[in-house]
mmCIF file of C-alpha atoms in Angstrom:
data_model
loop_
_atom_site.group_PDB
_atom_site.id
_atom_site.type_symbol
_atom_site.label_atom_id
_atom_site.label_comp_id
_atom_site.label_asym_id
_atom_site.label_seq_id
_atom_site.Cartn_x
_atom_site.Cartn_y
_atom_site.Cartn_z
ATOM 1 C CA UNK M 1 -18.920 24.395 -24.523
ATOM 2 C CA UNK M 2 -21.447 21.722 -24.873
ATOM 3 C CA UNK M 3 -20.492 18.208 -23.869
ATOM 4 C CA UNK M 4 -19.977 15.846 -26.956
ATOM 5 C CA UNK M 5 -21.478 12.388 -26.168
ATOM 6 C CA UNK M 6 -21.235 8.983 -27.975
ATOM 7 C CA UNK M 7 -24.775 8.806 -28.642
ATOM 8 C CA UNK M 8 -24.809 4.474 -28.795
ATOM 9 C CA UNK M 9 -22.777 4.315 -25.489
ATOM 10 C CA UNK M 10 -25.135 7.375 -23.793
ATOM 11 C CA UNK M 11 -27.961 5.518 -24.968
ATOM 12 C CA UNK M 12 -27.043 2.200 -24.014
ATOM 13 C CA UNK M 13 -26.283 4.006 -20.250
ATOM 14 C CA UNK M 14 -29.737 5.155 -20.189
ATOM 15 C CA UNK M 15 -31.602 1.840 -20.662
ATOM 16 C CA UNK M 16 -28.983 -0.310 -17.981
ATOM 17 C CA UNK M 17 -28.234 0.957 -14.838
ATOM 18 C CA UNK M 18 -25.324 -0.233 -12.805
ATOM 19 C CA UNK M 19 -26.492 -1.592 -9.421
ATOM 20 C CA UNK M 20 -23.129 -1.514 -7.656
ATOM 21 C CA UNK M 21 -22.793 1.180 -5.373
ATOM 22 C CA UNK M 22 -18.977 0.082 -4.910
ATOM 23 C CA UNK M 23 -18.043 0.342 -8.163
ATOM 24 C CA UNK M 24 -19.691 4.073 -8.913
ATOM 25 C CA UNK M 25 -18.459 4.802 -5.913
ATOM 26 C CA UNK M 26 -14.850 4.020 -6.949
ATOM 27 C CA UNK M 27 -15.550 5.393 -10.729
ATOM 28 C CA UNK M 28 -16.676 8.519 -8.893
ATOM 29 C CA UNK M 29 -13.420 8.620 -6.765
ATOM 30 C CA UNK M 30 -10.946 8.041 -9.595
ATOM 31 C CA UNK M 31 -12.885 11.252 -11.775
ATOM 32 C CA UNK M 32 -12.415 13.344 -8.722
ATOM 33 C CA UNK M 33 -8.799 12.327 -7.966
ATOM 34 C CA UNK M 34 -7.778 12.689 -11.295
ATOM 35 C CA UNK M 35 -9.692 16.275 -11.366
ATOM 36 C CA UNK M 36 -7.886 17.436 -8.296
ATOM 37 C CA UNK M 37 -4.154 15.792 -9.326
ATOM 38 C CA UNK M 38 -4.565 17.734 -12.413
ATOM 39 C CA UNK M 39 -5.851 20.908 -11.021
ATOM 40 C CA UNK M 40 -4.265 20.806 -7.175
ATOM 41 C CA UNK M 41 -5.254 23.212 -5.138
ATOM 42 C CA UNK M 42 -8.055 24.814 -7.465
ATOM 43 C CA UNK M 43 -10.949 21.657 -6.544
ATOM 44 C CA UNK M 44 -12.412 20.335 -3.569
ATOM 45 C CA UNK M 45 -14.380 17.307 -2.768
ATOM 46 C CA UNK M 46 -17.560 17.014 -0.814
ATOM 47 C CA UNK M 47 -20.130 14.686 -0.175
ATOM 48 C CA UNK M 48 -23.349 16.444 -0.296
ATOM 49 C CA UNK M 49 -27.365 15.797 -0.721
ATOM 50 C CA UNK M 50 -30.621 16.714 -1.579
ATOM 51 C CA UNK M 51 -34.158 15.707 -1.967
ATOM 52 C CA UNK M 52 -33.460 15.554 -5.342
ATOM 53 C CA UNK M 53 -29.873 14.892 -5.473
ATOM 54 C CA UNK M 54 -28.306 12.200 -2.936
ATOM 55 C CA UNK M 55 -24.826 10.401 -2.111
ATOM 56 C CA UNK M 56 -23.554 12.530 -3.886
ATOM 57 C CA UNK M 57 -19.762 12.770 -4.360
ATOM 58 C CA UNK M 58 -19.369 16.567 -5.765
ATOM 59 C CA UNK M 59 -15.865 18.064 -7.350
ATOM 60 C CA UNK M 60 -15.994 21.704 -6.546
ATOM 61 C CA UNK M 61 -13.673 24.698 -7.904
ATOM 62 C CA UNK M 62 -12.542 27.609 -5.587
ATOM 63 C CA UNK M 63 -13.489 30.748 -7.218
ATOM 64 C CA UNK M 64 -9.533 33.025 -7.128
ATOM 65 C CA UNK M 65 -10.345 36.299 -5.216
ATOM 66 C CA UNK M 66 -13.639 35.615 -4.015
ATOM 67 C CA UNK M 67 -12.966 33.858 -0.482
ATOM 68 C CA UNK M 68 -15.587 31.705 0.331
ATOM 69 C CA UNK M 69 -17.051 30.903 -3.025
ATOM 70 C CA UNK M 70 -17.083 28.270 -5.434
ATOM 71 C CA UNK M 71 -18.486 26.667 -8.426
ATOM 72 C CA UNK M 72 -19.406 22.917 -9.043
ATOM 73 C CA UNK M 73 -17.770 21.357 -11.306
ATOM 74 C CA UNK M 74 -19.017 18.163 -11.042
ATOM 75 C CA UNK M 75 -21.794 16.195 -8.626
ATOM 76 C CA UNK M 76 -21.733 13.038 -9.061
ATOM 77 C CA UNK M 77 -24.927 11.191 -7.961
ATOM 78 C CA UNK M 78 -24.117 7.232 -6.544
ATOM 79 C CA UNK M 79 -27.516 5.486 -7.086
ATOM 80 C CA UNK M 80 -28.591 3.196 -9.989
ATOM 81 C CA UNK M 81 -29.956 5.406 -12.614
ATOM 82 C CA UNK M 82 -28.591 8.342 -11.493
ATOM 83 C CA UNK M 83 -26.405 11.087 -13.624
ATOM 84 C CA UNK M 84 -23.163 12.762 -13.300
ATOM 85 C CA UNK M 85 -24.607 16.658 -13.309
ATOM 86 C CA UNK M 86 -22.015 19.580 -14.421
ATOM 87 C CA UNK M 87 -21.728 23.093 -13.139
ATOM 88 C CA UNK M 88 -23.075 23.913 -16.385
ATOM 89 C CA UNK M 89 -26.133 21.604 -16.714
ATOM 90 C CA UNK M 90 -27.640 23.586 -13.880
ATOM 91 C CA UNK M 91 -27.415 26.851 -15.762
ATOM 92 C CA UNK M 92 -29.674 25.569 -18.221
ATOM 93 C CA UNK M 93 -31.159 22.514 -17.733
ATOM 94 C CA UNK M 94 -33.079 22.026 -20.585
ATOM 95 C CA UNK M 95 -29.957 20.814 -22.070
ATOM 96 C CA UNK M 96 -31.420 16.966 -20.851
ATOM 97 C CA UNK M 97 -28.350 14.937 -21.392
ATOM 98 C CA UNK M 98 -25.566 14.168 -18.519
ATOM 99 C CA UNK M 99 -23.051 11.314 -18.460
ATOM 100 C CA UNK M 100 -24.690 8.080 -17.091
ATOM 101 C CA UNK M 101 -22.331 5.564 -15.156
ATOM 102 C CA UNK M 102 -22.328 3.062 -17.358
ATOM 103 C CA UNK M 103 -20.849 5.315 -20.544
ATOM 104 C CA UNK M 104 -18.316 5.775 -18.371
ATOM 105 C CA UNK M 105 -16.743 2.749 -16.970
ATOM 106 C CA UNK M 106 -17.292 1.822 -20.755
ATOM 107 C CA UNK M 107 -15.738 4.266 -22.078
ATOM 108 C CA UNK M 108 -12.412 3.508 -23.748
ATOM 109 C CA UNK M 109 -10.672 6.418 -22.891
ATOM 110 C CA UNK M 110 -12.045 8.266 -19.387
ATOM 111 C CA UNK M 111 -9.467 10.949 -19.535
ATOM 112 C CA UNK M 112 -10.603 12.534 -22.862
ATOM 113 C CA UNK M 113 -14.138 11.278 -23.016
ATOM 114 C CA UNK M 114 -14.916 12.379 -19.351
ATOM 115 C CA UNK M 115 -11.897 14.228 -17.488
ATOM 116 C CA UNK M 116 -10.828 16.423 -20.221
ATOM 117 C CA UNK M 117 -14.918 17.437 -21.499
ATOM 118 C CA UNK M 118 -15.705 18.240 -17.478
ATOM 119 C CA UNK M 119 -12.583 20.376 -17.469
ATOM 120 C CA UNK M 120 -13.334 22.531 -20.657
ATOM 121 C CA UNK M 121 -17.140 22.683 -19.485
ATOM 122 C CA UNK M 122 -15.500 24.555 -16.232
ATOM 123 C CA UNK M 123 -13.519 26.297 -17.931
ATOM 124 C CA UNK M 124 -10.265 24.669 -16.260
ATOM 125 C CA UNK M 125 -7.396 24.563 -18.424
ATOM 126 C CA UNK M 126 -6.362 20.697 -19.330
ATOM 127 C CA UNK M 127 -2.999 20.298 -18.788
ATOM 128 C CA UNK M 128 -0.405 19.458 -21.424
ATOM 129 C CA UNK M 129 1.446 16.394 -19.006
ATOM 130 C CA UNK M 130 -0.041 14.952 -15.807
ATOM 131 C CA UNK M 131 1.426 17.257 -12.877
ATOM 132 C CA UNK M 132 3.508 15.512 -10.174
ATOM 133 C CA UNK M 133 1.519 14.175 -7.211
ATOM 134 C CA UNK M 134 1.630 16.776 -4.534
ATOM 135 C CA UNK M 135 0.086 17.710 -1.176
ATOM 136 C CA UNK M 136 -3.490 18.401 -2.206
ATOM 137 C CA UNK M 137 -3.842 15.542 -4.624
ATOM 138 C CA UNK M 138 -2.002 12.573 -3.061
ATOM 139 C CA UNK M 139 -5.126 11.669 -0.521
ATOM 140 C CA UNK M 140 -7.790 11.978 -3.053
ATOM 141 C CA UNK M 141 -5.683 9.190 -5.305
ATOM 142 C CA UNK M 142 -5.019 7.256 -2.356
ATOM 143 C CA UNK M 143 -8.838 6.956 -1.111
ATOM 144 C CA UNK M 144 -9.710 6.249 -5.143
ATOM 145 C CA UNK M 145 -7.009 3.429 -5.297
ATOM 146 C CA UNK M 146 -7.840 2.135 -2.434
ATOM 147 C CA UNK M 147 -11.908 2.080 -3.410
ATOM 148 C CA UNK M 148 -10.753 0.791 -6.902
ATOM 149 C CA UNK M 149 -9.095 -2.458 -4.983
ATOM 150 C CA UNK M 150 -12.101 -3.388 -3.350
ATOM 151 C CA UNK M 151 -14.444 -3.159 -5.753
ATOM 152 C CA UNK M 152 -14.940 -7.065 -6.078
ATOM 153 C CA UNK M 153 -13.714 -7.970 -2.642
ATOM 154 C CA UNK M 154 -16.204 -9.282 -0.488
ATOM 155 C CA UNK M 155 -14.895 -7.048 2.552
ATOM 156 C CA UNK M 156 -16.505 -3.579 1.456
ATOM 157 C CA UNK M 157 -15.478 -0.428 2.221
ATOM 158 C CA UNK M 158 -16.858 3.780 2.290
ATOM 159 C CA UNK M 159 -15.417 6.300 2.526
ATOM 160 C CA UNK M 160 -17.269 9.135 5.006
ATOM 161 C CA UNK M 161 -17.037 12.406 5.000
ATOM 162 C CA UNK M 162 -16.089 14.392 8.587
ATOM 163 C CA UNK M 163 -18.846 17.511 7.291
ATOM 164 C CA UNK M 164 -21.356 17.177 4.852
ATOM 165 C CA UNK M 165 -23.541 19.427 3.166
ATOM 166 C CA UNK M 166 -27.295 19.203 2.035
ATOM 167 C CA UNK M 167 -26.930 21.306 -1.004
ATOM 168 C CA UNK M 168 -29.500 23.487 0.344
ATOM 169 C CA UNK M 169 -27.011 25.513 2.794
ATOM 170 C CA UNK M 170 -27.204 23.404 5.542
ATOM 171 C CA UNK M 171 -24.371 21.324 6.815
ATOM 172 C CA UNK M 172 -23.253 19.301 9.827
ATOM 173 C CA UNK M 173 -20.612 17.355 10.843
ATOM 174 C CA UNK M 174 -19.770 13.660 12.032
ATOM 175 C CA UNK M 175 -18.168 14.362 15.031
ATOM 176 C CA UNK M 176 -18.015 10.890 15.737
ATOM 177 C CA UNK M 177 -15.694 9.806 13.070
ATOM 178 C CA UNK M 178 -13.013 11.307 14.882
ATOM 179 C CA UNK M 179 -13.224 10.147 18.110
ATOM 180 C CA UNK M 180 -11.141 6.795 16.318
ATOM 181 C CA UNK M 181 -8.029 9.213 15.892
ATOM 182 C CA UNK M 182 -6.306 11.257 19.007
ATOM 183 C CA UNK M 183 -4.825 14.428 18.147
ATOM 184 C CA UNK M 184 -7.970 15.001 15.650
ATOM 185 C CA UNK M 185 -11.024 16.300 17.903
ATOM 186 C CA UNK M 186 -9.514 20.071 17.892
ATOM 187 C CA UNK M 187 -9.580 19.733 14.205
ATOM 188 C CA UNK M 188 -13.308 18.863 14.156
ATOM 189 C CA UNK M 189 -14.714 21.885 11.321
ATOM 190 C CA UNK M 190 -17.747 24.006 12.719
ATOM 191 C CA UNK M 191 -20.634 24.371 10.093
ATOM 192 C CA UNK M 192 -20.434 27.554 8.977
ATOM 193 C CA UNK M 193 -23.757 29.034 7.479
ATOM 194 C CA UNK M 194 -21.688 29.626 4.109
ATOM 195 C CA UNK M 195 -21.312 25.558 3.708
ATOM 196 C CA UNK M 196 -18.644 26.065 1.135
ATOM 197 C CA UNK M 197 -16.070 27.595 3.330
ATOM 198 C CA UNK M 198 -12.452 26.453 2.004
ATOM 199 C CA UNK M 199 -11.224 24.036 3.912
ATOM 200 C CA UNK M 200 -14.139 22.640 5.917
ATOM 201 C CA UNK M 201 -14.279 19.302 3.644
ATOM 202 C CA UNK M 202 -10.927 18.133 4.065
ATOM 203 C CA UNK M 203 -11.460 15.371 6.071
ATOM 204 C CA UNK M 204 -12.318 11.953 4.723
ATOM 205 C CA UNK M 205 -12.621 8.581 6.719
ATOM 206 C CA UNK M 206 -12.076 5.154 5.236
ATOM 207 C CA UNK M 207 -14.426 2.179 7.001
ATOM 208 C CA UNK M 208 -15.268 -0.783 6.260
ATOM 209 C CA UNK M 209 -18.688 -2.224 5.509
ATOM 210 C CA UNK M 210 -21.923 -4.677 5.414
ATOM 211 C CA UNK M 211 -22.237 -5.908 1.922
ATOM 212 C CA UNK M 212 -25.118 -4.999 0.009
ATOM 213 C CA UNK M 213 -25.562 -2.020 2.504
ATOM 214 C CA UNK M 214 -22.144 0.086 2.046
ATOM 215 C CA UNK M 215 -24.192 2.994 0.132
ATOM 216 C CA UNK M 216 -26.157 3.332 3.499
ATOM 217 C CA UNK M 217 -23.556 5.429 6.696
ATOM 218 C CA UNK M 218 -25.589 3.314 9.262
ATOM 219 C CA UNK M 219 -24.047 0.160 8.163
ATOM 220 C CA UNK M 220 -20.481 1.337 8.261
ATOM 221 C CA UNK M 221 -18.030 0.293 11.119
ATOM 222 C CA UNK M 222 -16.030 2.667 13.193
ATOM 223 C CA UNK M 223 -13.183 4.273 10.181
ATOM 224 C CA UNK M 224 -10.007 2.636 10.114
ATOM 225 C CA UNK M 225 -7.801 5.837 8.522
ATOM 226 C CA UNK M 226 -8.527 9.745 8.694
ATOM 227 C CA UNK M 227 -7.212 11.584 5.600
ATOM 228 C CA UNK M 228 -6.870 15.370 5.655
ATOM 229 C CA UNK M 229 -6.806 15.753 2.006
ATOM 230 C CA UNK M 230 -5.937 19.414 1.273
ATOM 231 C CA UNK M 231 -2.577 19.174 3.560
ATOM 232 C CA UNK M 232 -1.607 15.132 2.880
ATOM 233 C CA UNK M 233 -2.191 13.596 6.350
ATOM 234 C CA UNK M 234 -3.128 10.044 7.318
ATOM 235 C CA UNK M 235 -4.157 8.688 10.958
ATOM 236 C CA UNK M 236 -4.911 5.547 12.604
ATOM 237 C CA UNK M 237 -6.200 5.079 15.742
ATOM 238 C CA UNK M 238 -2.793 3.669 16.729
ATOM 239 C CA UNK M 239 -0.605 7.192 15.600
ATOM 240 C CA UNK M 240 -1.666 10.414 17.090
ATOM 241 C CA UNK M 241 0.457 12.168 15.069
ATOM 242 C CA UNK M 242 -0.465 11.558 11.196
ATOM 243 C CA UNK M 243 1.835 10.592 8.544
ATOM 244 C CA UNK M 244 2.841 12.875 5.880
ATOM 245 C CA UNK M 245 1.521 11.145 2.748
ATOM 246 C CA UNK M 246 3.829 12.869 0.420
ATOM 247 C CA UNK M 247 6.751 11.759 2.775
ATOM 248 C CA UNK M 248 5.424 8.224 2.799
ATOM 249 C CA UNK M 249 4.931 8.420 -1.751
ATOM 250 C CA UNK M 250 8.655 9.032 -1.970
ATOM 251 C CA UNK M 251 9.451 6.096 0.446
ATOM 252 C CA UNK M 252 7.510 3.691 -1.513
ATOM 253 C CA UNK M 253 9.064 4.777 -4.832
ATOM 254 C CA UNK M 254 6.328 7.616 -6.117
ATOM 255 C CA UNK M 255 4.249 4.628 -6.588
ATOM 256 C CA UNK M 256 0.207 4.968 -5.228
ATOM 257 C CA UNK M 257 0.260 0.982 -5.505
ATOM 258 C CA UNK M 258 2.761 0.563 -2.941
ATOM 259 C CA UNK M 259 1.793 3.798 -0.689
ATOM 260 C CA UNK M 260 -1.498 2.534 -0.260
ATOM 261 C CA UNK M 261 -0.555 -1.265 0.683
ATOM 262 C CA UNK M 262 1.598 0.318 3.197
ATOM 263 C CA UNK M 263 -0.488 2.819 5.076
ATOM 264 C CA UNK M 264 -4.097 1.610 4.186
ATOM 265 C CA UNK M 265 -5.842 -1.284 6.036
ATOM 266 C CA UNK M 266 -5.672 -4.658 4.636
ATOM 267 C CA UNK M 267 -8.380 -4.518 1.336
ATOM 268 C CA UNK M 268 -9.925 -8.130 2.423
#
């Protein structure tokens, strides 16, 4: 099912490119969060790159009964100019058009105009009611509200992936992203030579920033907070044993405002 575009806004998008990396970055975030609240348990995140496509922030579906593989749903490329590619697009890539970022932080309704059209071009069924937050989909919405925050702070922030992929097969991990947290080095994953193993890209790392430079990983400080995002766990370096985000949501009233003021590093 093709994508249906607003032609003015898509247009518009192509001629004026957003230069913030923070604020695709959060838009990027908030489309994957919402993807994997909606559909928990089916989706995985992971930050992979190419020659051709790079920082790239990519939503992909576990395939049911075929262990180890997948399908992209999503890859969404961080860079001025860049596109947000579907599964789809790279079955047939004639088919020229993708969603640019500015179409969609103007867009005046994201969940229907991008959520719902990258769901049915998936084939994902779109849910009748938003499901409750659970397990799998509380540390994707807590990394995404806490990148929407500081989107015009001038403390910046990334989040880092513990393995990466190129997109070519290859992957590798940051091993030293978790030396920060105790309790997480026997959890570092091994590259496997199937990069889309489930599992491998659960862990995320929240750190702070140079301005200007926050797209780059060589300007980011040592992380602040480890997130396992398929099981719901948080670290500092202060707690060797993690807090149970879903725990910590019901404490602060099922409200991702107040979880994330309580267990995320001060924004500014």
């Amino acid at each position: 099912m093709a994508i249906r575009f607003n032609d003015a806004l898509h247009a518009a998008g192509e001629q004026t490119s957003i230069g913030s990396f923070a604020l695709m970055d959060a838009l990027a975030w908030w489309i994957g969060s919402e993807l994997m609240r909606r559909h928990p348990g089916e989706l995985f995140l992971r930050r992979t790159g190419s020659e051709f496509q790079y920082n790239v922030l990519a939503v992909t579906r576990r395939m049911a009964g075929v262990p180890g593989r997948s399908r992209e749903v999503v890859a969404m490329n961080r860079q001025p100019g860049c596109h947000l590619t579907t599964g789809t697009w790279f079955d047939n890539s004639s088919s020229t058009k993708r969603f640019n970022w500015l179409e969609i932080l103007a867009s005046p309704d994201r969940f229907k105009y991008v959520v719902e059209q990258l769901e049915k071009e998936a084939g994902l069924r779109s849910p009748t009611s938003t499901p409750a937050t659970v397990a799998p989909s509380v540390g994707p919405r807590l990394i995404a509200g806490f990148l929407v925050r500081t989107i015009f702070t001038r403390k910046k922030w990334v989040a880092l992936a513990g393995l990466e992929d190129s997109g070519m097969g290859a992957a590798w991990t940051h091993d030293t992203l978790f030396q920060n947290f105790p309790g997480t080095e026997q959890l570092i994953p091994s590259p496997s030579p199937n990069a889309y193993v489930e599992g491998d890209y659960r862990f995320w790392f929240l750190c702070p920033t140079e301005p200007r430079k926050h797209e780059q990983e060589s300007s980011a400080k040592d992380p602040t907070v480890a997130i396992d995002i398929d099981h719901g766990l948080l670290w500092t370096p202060e707690t060797p044993s993690p807090v149970n985000l879903i725990d910590a949501y019901n404490k602060a009233g099922r409200s991702m405002d107040a979880l994330i003021s309580v267990v995320c590093p001060p924004a500014y």
